[in-house]
JSON list of C-alpha atoms in Angstrom, two decimals:
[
{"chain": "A", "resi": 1, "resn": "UNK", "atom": "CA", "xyz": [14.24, -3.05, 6.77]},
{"chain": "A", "resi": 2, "resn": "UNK", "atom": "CA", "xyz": [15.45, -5.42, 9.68]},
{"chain": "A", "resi": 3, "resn": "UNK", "atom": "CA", "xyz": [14.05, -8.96, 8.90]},
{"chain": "A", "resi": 4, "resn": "UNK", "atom": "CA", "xyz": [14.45, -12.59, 9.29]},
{"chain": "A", "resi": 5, "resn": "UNK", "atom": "CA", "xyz": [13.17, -14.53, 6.08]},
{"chain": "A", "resi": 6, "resn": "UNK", "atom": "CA", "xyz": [12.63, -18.08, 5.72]},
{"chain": "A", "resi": 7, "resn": "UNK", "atom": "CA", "xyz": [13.80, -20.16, 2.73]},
{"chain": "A", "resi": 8, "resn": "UNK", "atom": "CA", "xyz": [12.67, -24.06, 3.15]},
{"chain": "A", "resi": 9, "resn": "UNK", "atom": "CA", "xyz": [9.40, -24.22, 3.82]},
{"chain": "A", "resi": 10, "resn": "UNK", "atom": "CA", "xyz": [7.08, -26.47, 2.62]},
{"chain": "A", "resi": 11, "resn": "UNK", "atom": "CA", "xyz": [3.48, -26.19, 0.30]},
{"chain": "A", "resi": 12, "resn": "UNK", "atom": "CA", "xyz": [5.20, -23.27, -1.43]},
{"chain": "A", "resi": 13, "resn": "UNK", "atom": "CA", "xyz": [5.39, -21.19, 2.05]},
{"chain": "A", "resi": 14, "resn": "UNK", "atom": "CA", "xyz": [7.52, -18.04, 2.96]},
{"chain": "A", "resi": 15, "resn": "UNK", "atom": "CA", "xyz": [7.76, -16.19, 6.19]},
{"chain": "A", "resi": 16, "resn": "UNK", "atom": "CA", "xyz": [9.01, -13.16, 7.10]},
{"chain": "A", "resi": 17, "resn": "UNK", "atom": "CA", "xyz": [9.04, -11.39, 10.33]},
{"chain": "A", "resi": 18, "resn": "UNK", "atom": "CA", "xyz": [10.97, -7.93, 11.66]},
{"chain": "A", "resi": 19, "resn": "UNK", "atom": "CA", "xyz": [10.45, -4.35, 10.30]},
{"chain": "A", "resi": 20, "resn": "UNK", "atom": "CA", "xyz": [9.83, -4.70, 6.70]},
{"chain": "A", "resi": 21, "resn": "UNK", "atom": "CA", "xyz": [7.82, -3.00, 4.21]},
{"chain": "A", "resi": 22, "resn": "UNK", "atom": "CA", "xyz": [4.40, -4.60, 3.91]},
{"chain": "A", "resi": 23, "resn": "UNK", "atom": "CA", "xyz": [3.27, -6.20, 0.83]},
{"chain": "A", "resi": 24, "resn": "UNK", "atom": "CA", "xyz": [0.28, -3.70, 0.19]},
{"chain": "A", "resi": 25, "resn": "UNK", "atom": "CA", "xyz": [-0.64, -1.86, -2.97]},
{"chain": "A", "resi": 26, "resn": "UNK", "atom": "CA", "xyz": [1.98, -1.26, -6.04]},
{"chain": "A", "resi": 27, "resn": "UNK", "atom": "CA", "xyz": [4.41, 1.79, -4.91]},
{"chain": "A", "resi": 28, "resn": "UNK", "atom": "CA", "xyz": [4.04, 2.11, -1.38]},
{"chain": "A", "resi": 29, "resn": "UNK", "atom": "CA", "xyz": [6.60, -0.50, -0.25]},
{"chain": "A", "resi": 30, "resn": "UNK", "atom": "CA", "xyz": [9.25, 1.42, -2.52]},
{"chain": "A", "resi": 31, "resn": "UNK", "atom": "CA", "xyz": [12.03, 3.52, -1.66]},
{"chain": "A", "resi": 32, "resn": "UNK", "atom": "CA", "xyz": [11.92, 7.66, -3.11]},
{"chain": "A", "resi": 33, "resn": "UNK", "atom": "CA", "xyz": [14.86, 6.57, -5.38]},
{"chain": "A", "resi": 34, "resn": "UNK", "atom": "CA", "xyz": [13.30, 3.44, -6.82]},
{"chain": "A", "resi": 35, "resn": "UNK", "atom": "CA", "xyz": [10.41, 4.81, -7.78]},
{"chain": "A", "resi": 36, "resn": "UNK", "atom": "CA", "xyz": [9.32, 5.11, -11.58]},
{"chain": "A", "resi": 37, "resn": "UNK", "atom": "CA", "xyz": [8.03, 8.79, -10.55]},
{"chain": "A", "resi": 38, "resn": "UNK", "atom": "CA", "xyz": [9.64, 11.94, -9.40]},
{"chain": "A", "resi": 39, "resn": "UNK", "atom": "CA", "xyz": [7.84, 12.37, -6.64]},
{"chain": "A", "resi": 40, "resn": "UNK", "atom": "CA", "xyz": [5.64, 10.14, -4.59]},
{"chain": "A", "resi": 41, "resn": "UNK", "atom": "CA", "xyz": [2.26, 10.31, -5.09]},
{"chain": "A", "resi": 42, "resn": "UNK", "atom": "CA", "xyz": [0.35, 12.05, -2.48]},
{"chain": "A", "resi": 43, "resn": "UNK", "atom": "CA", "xyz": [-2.74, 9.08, -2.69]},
{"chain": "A", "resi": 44, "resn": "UNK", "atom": "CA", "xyz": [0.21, 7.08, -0.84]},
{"chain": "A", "resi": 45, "resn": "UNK", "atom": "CA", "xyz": [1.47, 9.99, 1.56]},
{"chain": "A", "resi": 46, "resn": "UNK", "atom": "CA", "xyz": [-2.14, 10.59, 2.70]},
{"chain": "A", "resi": 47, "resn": "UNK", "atom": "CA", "xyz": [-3.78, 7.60, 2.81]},
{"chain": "A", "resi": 48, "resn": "UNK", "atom": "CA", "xyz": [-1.09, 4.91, 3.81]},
{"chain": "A", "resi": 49, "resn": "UNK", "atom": "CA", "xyz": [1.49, 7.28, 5.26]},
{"chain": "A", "resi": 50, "resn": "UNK", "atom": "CA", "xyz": [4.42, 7.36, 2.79]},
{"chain": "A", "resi": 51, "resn": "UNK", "atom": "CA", "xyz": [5.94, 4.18, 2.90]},
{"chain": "A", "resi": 52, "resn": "UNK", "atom": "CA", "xyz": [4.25, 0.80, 3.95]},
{"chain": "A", "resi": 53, "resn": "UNK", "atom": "CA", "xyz": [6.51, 0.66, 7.32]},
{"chain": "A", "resi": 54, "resn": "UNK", "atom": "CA", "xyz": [5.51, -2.33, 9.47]},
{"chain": "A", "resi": 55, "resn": "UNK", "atom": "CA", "xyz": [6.65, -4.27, 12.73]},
{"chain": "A", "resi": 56, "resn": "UNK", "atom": "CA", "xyz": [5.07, -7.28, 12.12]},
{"chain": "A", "resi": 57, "resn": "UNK", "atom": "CA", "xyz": [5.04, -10.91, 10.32]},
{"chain": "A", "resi": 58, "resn": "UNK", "atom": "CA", "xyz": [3.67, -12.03, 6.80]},
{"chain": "A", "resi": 59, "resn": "UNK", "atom": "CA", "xyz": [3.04, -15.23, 5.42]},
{"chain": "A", "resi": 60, "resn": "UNK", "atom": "CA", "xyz": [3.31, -15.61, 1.43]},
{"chain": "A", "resi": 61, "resn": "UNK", "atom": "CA", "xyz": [1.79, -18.62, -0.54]},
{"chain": "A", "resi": 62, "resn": "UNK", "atom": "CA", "xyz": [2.71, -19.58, -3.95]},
{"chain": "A", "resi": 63, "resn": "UNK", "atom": "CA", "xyz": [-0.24, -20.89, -5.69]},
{"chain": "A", "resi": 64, "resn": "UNK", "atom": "CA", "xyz": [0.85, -24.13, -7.46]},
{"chain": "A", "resi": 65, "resn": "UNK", "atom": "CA", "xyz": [-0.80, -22.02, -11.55]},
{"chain": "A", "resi": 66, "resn": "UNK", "atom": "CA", "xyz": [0.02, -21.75, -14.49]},
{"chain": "A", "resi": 67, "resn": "UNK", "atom": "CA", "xyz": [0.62, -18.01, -13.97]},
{"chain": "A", "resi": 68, "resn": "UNK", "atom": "CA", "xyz": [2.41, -16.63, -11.31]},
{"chain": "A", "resi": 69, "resn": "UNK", "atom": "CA", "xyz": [-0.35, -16.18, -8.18]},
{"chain": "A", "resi": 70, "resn": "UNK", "atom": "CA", "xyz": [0.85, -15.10, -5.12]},
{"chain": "A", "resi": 71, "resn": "UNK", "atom": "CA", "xyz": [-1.15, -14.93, -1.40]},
{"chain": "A", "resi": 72, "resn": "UNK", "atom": "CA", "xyz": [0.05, -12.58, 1.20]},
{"chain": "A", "resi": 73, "resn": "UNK", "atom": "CA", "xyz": [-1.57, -12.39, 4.74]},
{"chain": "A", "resi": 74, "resn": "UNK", "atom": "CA", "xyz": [0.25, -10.11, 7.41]},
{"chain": "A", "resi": 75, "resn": "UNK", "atom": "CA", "xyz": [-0.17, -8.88, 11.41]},
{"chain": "A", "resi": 76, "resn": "UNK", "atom": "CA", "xyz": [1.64, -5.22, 11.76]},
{"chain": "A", "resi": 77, "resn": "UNK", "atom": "CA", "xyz": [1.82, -2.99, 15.18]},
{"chain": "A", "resi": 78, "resn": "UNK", "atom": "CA", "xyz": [0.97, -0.60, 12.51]},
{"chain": "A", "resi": 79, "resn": "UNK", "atom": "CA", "xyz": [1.51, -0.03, 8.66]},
{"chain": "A", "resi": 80, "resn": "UNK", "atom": "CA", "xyz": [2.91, 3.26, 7.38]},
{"chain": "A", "resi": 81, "resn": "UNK", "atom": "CA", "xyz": [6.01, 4.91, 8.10]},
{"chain": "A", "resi": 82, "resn": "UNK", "atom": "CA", "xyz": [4.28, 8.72, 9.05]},
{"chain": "A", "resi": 83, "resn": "UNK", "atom": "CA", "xyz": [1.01, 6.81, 9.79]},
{"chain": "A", "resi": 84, "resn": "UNK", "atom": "CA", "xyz": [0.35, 8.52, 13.49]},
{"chain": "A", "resi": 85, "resn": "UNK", "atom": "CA", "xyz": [-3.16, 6.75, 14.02]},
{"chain": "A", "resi": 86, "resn": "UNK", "atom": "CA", "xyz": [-0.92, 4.38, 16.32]},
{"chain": "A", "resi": 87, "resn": "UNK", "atom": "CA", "xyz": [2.52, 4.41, 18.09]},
{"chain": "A", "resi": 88, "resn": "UNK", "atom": "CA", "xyz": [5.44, 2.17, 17.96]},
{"chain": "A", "resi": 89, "resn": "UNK", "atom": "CA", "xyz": [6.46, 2.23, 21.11]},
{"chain": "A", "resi": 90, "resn": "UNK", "atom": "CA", "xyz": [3.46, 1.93, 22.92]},
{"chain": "A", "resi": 91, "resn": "UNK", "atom": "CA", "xyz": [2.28, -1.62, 24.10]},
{"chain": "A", "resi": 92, "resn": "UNK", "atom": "CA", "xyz": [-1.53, -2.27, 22.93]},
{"chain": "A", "resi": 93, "resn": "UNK", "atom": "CA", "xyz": [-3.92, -5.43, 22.73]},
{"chain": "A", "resi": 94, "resn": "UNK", "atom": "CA", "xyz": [-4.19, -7.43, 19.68]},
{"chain": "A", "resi": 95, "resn": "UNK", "atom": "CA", "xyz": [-7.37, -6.20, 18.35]},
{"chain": "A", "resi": 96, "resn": "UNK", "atom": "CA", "xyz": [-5.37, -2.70, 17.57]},
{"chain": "A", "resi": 97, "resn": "UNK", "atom": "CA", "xyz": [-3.01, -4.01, 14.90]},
{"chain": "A", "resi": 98, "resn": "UNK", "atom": "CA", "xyz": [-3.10, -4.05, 11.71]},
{"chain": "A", "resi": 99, "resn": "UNK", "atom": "CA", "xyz": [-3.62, -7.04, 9.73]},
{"chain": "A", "resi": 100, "resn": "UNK", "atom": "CA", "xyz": [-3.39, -7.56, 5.77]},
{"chain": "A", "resi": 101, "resn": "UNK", "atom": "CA", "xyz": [-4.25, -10.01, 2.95]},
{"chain": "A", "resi": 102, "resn": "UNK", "atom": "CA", "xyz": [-3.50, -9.34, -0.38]},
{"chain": "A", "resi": 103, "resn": "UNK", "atom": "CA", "xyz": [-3.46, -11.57, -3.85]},
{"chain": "A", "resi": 104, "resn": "UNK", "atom": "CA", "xyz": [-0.62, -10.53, -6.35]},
{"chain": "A", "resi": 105, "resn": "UNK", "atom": "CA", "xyz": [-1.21, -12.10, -9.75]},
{"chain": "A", "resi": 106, "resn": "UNK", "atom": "CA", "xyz": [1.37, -12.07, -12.92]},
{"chain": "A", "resi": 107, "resn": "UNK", "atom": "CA", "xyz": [1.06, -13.05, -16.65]},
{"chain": "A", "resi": 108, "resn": "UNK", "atom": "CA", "xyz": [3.15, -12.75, -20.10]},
{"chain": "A", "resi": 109, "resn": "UNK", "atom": "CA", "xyz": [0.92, -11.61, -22.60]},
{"chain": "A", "resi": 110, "resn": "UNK", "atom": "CA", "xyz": [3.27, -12.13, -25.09]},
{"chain": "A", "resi": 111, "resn": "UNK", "atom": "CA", "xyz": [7.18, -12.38, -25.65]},
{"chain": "A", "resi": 112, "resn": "UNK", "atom": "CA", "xyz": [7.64, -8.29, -25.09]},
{"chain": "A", "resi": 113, "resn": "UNK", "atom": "CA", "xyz": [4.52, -7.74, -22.89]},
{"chain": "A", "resi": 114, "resn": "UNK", "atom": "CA", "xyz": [3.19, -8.80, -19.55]},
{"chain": "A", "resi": 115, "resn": "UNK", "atom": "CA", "xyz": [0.36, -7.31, -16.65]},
{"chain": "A", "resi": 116, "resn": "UNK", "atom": "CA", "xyz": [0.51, -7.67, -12.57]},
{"chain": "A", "resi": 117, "resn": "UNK", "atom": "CA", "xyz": [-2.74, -7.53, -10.92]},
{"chain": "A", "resi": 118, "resn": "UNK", "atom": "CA", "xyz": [-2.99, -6.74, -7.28]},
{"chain": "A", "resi": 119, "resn": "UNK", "atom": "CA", "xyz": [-5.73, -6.36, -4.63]},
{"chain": "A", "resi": 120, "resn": "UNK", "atom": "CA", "xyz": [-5.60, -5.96, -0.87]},
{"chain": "A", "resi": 121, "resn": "UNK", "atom": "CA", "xyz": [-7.19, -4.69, 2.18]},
{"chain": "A", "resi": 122, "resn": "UNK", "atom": "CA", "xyz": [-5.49, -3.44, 5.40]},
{"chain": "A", "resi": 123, "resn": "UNK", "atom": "CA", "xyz": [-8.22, -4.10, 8.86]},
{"chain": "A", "resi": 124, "resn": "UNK", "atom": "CA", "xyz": [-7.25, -2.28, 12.06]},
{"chain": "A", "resi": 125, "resn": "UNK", "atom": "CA", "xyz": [-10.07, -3.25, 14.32]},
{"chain": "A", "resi": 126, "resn": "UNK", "atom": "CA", "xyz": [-10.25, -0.85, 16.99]},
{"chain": "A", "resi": 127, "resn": "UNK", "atom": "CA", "xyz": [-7.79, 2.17, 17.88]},
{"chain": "A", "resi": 128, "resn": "UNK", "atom": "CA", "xyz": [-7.07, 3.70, 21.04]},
{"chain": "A", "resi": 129, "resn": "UNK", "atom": "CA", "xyz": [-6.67, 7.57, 20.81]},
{"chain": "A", "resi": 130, "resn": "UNK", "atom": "CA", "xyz": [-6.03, 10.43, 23.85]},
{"chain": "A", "resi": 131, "resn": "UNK", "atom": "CA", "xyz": [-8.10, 13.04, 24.12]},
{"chain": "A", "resi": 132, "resn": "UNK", "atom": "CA", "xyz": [-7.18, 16.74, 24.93]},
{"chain": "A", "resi": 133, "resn": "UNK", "atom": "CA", "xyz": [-7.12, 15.89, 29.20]},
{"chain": "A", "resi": 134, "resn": "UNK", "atom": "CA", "xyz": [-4.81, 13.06, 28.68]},
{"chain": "A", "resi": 135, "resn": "UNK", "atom": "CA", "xyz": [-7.10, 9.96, 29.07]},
{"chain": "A", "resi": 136, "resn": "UNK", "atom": "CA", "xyz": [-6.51, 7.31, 26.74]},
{"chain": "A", "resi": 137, "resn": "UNK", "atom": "CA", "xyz": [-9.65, 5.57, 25.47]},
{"chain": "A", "resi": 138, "resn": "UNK", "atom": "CA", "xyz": [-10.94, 3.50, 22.92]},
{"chain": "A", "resi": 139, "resn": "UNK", "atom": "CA", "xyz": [-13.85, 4.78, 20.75]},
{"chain": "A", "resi": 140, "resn": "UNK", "atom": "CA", "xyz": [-16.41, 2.16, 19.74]},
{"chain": "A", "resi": 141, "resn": "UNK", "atom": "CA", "xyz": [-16.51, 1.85, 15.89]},
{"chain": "A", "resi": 142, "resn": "UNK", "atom": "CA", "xyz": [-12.88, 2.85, 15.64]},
{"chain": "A", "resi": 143, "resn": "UNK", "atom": "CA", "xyz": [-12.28, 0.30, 13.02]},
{"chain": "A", "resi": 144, "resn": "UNK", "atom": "CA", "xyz": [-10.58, 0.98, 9.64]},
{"chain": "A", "resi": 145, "resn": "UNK", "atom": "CA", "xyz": [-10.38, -0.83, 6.08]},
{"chain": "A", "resi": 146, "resn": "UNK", "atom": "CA", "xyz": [-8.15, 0.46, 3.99]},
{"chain": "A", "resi": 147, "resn": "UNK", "atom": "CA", "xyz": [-8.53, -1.50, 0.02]},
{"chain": "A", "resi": 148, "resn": "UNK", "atom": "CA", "xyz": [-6.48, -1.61, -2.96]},
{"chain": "A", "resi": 149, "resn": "UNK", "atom": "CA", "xyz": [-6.48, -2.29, -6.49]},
{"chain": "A", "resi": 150, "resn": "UNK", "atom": "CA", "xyz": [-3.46, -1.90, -8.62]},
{"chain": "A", "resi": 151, "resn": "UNK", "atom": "CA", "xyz": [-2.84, -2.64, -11.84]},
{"chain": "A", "resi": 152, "resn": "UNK", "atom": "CA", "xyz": [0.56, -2.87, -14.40]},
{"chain": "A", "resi": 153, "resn": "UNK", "atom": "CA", "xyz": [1.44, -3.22, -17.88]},
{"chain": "A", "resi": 154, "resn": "UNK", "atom": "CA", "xyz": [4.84, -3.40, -18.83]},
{"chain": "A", "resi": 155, "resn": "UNK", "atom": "CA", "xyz": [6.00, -3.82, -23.21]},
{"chain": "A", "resi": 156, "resn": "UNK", "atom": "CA", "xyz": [9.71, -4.39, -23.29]},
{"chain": "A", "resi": 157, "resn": "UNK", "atom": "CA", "xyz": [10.74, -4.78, -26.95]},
{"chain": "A", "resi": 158, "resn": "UNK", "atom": "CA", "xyz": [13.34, -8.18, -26.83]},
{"chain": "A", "resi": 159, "resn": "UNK", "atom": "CA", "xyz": [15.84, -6.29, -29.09]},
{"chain": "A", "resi": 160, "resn": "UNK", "atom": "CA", "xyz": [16.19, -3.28, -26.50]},
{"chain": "A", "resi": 161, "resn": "UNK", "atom": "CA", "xyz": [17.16, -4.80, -23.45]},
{"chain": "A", "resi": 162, "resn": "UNK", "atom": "CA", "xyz": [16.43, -3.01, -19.97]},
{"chain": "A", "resi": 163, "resn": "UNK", "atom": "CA", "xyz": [17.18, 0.33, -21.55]},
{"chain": "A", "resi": 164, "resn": "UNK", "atom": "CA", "xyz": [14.02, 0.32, -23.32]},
{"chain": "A", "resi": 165, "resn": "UNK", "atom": "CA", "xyz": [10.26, -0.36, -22.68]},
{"chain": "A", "resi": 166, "resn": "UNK", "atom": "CA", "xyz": [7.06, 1.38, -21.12]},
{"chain": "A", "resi": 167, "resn": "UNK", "atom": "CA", "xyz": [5.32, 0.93, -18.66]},
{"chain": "A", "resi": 168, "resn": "UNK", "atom": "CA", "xyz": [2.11, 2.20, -17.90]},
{"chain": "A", "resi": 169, "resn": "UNK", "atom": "CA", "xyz": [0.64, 1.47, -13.55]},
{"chain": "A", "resi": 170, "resn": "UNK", "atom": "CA", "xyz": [-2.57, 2.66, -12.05]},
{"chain": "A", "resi": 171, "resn": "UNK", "atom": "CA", "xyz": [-3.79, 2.06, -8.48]},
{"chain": "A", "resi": 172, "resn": "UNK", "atom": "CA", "xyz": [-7.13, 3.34, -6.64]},
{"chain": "A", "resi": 173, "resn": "UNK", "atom": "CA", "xyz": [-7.11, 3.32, -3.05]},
{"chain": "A", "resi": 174, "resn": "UNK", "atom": "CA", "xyz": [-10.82, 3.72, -0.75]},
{"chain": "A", "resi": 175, "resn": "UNK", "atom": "CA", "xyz": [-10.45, 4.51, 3.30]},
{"chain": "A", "resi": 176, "resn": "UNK", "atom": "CA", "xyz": [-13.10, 3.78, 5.29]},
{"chain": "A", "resi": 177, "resn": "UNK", "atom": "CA", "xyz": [-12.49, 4.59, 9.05]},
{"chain": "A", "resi": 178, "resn": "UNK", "atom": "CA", "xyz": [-14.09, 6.92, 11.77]},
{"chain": "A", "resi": 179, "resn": "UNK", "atom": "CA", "xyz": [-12.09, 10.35, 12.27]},
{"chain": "A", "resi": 180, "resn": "UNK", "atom": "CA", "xyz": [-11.06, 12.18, 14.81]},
{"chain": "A", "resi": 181, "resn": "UNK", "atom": "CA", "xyz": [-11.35, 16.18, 15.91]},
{"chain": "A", "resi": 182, "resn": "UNK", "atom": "CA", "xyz": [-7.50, 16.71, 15.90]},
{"chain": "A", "resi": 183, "resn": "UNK", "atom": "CA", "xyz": [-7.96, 19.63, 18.90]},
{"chain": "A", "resi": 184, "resn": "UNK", "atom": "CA", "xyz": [-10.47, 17.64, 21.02]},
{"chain": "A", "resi": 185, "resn": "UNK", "atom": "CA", "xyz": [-9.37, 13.85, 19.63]},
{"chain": "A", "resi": 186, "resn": "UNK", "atom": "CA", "xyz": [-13.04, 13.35, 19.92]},
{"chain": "A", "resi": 187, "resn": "UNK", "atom": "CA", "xyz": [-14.27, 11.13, 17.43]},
{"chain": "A", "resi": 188, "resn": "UNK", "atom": "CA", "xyz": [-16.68, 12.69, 14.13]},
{"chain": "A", "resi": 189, "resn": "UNK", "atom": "CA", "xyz": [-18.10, 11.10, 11.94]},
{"chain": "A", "resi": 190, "resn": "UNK", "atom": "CA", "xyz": [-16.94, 7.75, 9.64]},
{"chain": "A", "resi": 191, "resn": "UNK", "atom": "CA", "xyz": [-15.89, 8.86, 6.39]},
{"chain": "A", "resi": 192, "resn": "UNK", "atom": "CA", "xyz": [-15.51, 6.58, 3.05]},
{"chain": "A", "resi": 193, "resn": "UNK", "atom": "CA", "xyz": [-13.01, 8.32, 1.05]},
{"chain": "A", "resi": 194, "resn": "UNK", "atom": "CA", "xyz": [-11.09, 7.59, -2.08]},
{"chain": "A", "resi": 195, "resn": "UNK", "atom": "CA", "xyz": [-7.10, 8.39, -4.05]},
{"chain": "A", "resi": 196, "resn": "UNK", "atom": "CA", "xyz": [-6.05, 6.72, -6.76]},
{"chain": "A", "resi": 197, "resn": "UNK", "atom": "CA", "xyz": [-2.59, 7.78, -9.19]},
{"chain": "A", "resi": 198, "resn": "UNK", "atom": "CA", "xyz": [-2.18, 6.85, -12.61]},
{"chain": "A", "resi": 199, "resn": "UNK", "atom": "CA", "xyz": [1.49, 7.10, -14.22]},
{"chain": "A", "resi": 200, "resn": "UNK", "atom": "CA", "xyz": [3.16, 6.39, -17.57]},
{"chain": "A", "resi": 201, "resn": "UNK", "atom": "CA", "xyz": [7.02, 5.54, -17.77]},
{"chain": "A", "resi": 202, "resn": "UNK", "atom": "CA", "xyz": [8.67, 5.08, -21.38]},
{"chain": "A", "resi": 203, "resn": "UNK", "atom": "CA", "xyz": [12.67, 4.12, -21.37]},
{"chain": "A", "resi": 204, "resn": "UNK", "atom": "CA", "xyz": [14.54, 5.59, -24.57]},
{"chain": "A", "resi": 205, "resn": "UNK", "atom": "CA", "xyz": [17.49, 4.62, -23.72]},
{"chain": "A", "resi": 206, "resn": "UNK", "atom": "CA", "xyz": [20.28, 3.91, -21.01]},
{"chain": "A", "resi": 207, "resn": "UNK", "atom": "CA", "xyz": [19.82, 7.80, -20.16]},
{"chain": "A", "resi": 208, "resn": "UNK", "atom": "CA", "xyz": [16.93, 8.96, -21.16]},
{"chain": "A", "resi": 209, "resn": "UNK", "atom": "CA", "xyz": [13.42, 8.17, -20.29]},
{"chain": "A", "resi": 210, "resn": "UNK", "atom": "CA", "xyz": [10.72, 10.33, -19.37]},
{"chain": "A", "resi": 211, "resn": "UNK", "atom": "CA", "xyz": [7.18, 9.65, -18.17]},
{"chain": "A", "resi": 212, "resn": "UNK", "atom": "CA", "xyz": [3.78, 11.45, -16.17]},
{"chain": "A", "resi": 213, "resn": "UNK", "atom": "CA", "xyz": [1.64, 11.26, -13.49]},
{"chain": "A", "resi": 214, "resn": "UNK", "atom": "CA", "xyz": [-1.80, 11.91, -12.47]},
{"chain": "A", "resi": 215, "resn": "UNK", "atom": "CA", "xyz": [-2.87, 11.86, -8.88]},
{"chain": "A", "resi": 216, "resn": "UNK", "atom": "CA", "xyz": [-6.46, 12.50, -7.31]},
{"chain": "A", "resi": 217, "resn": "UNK", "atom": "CA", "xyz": [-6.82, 12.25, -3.64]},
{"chain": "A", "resi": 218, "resn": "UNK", "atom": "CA", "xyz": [-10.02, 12.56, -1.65]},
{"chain": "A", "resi": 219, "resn": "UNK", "atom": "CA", "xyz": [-9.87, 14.59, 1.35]},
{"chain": "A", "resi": 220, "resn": "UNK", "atom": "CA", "xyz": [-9.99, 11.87, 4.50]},
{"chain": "A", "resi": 221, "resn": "UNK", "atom": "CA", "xyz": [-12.20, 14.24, 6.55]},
{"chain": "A", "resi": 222, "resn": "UNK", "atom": "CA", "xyz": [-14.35, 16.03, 3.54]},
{"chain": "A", "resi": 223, "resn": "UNK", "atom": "CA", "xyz": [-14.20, 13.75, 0.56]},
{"chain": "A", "resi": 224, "resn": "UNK", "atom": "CA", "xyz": [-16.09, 16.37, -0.77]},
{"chain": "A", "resi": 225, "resn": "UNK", "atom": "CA", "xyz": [-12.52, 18.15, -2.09]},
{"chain": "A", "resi": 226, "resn": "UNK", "atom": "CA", "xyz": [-9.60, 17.19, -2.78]},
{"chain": "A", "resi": 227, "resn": "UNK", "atom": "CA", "xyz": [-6.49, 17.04, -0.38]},
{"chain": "A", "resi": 228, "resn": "UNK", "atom": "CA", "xyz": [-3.08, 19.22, -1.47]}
]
């Protein structure tokens, strides 16, 4: 990440603005090393395009509750680090970015136990693709939403510190966007397909913990079977 943050302004407002990670889904804005799995899941590598890469800005709001409630809304050249639908260095209209909202909400359930809730949706209006003589043209319908839920529950007993604890995080992901032949670039049809991980993390101790995950991810093309 290269970005400028601001830290004074008013009605609870943040802005941020540079290459950052964008504030979509649960995992996907993490770092291989700080994440509470061994690998990532492939719902993320597929659908968003490993991690949630972005040149861009994003706006936060902290709602004045009593819980912690949490707005984002975001304009990206593109969001995904191996996401190839668009290119970095290539100068487009505004209509081809990516733009996000999302609503992040927190709670303590009790003194050892608390739960994050999370939605969002990604819009890219209309993308530009060249086909296999080199003409670059922009497909009517092009559009694609990709939504998120999350969801996490985390127990951390008060006698065991940060050593100690589980935590149990789900997240289903649905991509709805019109594909493209990748020998001709000529677009097929639009396909609604769905991912979604589920994972389990428990902490023993200072070095031990050990934990499981279970991901299912729709092929984008064929959602028919499942991608590998």
């Amino acid at each position: 990440e290269a970005a400028l943050e601001t830290t004074s302004l008013p009605y609870n407002l943040t802005a941020r603005g540079g290459r950052l990670f964008a504030a979509f889904g649960r995992l996907a804005h993490f770092h291989d090393h700080e994440l509470p799995v061994v690998e990532r899941p492939l719902s993320l590598d597929s659908y968003v395009g490993s991690e949630t890469q972005a040149d861009g800005l994003e706006v936060s709001w902290l709602a004045p509750a009593a819980f912690y409630l949490n707005a984002t809304f975001g304009a990206y050249n593109k969001m995904g680090a191996t996401n190839a639908r668009q290119d970095n260095l290539g100068a487009r209209a505004l209509d081809e970015f990516t733009y996000l909202g999302r609503l992040n909400a927190y709670a303590d359930l009790t003194d050892s136990q608390s739960v994050e809730l999370g939605a969002g949706s990604a819009w890219s209006p209309k993308r530009a693709v060249t086909d296999a003589a080199g003409a670059v043209t922009t497909r009517r319908n092009t559009w694609r939403t990709l939504n998120g839920l999350d969801f996490t529950y985390r127990y951390q007993p008060p006698q065991g510190g940060l050593d100690r604890g589980l935590s149990w995080g789900a997240e289903v992901l649905q991509n709805d966007e019109r594909r493209f032949d990748a020998s001709t670039k000529l677009p097929t049809d639009r396909v609604r397909s769905y991912a979604g991980y589920s994972f389990v993390e428990a902490k023993f101790s200072r070095r031990w913990r050990g934990g499981a995950m279970v991901d299912l991810t729709e092929d984008q093309d064929n959602p028919r079977r499942l991608a590998r």
